[in-house]
Short mmCIF file of C-alpha atoms in Angstrom, two decimals:
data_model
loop_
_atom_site.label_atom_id
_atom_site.label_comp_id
_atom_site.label_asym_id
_atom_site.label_seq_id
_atom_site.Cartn_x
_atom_site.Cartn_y
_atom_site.Cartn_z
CA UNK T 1 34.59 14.63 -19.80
CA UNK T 2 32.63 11.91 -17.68
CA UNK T 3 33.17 9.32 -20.22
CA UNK T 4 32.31 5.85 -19.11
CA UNK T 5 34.04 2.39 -20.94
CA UNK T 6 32.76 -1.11 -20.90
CA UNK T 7 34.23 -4.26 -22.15
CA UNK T 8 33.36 -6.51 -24.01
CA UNK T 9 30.53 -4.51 -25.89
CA UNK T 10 29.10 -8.13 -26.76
CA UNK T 11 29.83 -12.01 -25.92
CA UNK T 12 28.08 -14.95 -26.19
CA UNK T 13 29.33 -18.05 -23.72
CA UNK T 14 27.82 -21.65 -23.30
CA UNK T 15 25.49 -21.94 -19.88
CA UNK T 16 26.99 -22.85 -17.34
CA UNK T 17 30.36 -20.42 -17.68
CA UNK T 18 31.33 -17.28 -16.58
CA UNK T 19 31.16 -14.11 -17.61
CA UNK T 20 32.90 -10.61 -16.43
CA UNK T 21 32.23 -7.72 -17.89
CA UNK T 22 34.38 -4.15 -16.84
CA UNK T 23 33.40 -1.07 -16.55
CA UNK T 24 35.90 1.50 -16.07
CA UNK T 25 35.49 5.40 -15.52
CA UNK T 26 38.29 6.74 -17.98
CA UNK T 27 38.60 10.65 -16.80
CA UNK T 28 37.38 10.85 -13.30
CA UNK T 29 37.01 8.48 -10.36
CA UNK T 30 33.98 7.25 -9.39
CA UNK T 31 32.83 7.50 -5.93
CA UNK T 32 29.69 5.10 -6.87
CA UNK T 33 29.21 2.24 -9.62
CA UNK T 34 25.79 0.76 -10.50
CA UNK T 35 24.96 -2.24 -12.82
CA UNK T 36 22.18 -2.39 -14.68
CA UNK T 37 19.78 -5.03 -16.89
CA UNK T 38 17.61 -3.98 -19.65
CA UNK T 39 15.46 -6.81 -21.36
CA UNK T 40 14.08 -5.74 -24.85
CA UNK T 41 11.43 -2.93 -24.80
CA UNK T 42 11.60 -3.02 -20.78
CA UNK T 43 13.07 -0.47 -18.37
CA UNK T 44 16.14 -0.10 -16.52
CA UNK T 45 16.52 -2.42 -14.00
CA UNK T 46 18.66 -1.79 -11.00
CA UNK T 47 20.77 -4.93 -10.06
CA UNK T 48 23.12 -3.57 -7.57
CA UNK T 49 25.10 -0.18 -6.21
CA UNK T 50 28.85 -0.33 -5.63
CA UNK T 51 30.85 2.00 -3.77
CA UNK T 52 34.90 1.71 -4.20
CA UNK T 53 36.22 -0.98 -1.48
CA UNK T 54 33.10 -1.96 -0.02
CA UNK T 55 30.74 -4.66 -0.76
CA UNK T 56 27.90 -3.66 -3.23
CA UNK T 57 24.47 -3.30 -2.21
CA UNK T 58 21.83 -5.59 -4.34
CA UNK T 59 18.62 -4.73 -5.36
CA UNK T 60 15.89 -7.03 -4.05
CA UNK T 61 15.57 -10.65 -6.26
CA UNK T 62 19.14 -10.28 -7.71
CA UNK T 63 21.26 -12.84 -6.46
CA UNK T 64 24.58 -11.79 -4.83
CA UNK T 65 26.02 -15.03 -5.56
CA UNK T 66 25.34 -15.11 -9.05
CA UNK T 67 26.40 -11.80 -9.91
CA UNK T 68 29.20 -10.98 -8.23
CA UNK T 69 30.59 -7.35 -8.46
CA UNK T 70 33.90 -6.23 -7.66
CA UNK T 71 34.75 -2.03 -7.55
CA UNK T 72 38.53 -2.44 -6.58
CA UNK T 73 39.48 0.85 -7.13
CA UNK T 74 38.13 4.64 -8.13
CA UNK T 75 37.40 3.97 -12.07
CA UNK T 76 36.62 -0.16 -12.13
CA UNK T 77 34.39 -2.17 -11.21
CA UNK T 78 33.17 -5.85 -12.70
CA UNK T 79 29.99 -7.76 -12.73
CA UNK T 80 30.62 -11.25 -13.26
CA UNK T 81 27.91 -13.37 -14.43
CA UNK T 82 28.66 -17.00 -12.76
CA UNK T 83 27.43 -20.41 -13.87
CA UNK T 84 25.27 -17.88 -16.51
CA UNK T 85 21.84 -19.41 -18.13
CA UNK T 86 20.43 -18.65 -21.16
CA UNK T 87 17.49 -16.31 -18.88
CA UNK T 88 20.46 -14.25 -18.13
CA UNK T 89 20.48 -12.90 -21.70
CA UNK T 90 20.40 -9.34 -21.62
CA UNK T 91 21.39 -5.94 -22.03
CA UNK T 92 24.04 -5.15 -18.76
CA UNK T 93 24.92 -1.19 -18.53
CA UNK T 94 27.07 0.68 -15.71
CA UNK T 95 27.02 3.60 -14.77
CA UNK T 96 29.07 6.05 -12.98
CA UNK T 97 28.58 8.63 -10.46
CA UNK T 98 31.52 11.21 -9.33
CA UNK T 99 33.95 13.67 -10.71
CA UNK T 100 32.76 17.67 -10.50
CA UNK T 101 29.00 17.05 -10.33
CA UNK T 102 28.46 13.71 -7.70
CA UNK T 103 25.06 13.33 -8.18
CA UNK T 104 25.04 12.61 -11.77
CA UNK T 105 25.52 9.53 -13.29
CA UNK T 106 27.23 8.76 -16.91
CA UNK T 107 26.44 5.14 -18.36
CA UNK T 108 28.66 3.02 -20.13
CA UNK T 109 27.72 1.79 -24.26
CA UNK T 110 26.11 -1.66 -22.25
CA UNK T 111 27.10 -5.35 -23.41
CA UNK T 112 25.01 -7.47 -24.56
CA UNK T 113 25.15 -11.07 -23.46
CA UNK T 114 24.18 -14.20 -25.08
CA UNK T 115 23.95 -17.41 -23.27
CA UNK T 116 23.34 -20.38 -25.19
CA UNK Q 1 2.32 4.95 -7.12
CA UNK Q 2 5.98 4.99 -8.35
CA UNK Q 3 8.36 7.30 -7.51
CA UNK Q 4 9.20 8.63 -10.56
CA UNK Q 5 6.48 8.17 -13.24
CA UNK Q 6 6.46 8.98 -17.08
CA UNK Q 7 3.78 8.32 -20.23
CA UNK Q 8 5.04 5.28 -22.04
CA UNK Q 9 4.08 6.69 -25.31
CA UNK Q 10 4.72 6.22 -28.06
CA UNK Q 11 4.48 10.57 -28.47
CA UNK Q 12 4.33 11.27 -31.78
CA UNK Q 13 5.36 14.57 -33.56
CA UNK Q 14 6.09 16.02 -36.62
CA UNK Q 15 9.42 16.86 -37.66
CA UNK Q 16 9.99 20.41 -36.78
CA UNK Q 17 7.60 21.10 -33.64
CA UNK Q 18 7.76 20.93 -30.69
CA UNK Q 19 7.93 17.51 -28.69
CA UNK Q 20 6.79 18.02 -24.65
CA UNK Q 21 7.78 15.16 -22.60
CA UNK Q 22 6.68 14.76 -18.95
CA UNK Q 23 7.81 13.42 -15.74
CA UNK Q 24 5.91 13.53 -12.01
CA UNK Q 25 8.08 12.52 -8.94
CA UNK Q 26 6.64 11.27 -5.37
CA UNK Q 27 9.36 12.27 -3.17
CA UNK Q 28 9.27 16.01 -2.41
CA UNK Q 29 12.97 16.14 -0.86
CA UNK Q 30 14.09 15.61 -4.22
CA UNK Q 31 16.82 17.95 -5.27
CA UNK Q 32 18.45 16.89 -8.73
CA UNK Q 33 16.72 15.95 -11.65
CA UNK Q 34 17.70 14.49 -15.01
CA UNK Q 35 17.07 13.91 -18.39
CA UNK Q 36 18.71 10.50 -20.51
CA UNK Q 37 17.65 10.16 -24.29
CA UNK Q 38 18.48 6.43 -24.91
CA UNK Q 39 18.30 5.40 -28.77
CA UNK Q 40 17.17 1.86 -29.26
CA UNK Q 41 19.78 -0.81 -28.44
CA UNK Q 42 21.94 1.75 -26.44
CA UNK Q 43 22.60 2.91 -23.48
CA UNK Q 44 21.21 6.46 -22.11
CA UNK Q 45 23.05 9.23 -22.56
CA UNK Q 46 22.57 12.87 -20.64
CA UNK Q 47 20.99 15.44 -21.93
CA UNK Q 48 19.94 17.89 -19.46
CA UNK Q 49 20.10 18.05 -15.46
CA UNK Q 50 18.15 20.59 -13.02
CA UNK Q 51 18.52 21.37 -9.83
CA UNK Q 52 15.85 24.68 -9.62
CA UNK Q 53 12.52 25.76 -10.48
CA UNK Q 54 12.06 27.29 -13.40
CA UNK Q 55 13.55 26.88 -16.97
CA UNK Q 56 17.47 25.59 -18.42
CA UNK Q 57 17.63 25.67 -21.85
CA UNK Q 58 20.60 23.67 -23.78
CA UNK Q 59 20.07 24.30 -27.76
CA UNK Q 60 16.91 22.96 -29.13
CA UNK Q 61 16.39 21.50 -25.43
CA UNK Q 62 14.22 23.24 -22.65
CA UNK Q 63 14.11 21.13 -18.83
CA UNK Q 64 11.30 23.04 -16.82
CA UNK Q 65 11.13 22.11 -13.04
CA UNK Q 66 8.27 23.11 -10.81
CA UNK Q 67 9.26 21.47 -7.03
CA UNK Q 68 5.32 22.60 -5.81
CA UNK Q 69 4.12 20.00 -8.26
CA UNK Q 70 6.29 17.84 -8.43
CA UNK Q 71 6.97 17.58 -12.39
CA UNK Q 72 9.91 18.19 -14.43
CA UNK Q 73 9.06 18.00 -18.31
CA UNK Q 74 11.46 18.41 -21.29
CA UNK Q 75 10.75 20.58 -24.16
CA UNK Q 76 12.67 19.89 -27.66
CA UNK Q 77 12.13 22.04 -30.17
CA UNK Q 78 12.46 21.96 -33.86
CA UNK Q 79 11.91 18.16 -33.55
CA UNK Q 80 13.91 16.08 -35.75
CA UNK Q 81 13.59 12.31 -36.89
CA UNK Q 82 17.13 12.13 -35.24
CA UNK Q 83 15.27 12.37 -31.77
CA UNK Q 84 13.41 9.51 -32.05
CA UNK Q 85 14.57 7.55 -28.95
CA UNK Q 86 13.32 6.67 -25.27
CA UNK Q 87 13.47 9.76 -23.02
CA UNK Q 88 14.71 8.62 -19.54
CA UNK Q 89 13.72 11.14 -16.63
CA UNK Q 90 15.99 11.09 -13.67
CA UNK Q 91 15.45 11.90 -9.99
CA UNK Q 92 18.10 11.98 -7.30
CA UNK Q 93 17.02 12.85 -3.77
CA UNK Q 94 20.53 13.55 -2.18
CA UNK Q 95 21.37 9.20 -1.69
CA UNK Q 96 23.02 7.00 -3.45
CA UNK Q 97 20.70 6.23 -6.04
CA UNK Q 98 18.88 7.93 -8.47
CA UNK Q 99 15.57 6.98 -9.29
CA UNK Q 100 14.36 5.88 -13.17
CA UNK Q 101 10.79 6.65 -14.71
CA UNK Q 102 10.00 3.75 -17.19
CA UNK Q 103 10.81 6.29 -20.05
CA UNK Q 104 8.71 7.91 -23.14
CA UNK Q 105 9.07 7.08 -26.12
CA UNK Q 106 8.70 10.01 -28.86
CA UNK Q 107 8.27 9.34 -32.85
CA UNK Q 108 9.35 12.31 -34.82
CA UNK Q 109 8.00 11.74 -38.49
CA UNK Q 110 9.48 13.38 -40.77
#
């Protein structure tokens, strides 16, 4: 159980596109949804918390506008990476929280994101 | 200080004994606690959670809490090049959000 999915696992775009990546809680529904960044070698960094059908909370320094997240229902959510730069490279992970223990959170495998 | 803070590490074993990894927390209403091994280039998986004092063991893994000093730790015995990886502790203090030490990073040489 508490098995998280995201897609795509890995893209690369040209700067200045767009880029959404899902994340999807396959058996149980998630009451909370956080995105994450990981540069090489670096910690996690928290970018935002999303709760199902309310606007997600970002972390100080991320910008709202650039990544906008979506959790439209109990097991998706989407980060989508607008007008994305090649300093936007990185390693984006969800996670998960809900299901018979709340307080614990399951990630998801991470994509990894190439701008060029 | 940080709220949840860990030795970078590298920790370095030998295969077969016993790796001790260690975590301190700053907020004492802190009530679940976890530990994410994450391999290099993924993403963290669970291992162990905690919610009282004293021991859980899972297999070759051991979580020890002690809530009057603030410190969780993570024993794995039997160490194994396989467990080479970034050790992630976890603390939740009843919010939202779960806090993230920086993680340790343990080299089992075989």
């Amino acid at each position: 159980g508490a098995v998280v999915s995201q897609h795509p696992s890995r893209v690369i775009c040209k700067s200045g596109t767009s880029v959404k990546i899902e994340c999807r809680s396959l058996d149980f529904q998630a009451t909370t949804m956080f995105w994450y960044r990981q540069f090489p070698k670096q910690s996690l960094m928290l970018m935002a918390t999303s709760n199902e059908g309310s606007k997600a909370t970002y972390e100080q320094g991320v910008e709202k506008d650039k990544f906008l997240i979506n959790h439209a229902s109990l097991t998706l959510s989407t980060l989508t990476v607008t007008s994305a730069h090649p300093e936007d490279s990185s390693f984006y992970i969800c996670s998960a929280r809900g299901g018979a223990r709340q307080e614990t959170q399951y990630f998801g495998p991470g994509t990894r994101l190439l701008v060029l | 200080q940080k709220e949840v803070e860990q030795n970078s590490g590298p920790l370095s074993v030998p295969e077969g004994a016993i790796a001790s990894l260690n975590c301190t927390y700053s907020d004492r209403g802190s009530q679940s606690f976890f530990w994410y091994r994450q391999y290099s280039g993924k993403s963290p998986e669970l291992i162990m959670f905690i919610y009282s004092n004293g021991d859980k063991e899972d297999g070759r893994f051991t979580a020890q809490l002690n809530k009057a000093s603030q410190y969780v730790s993570l024993l794995i015995r039997d160490s194994q090049p396989s467990d080479s990886a970034t050790y992630l502790c976890a603390v939740n203090t009843g919010g939202f959000k779960t806090i993230f030490g920086a993680g340790t990073r343990l080299f089992v040489k075989a």
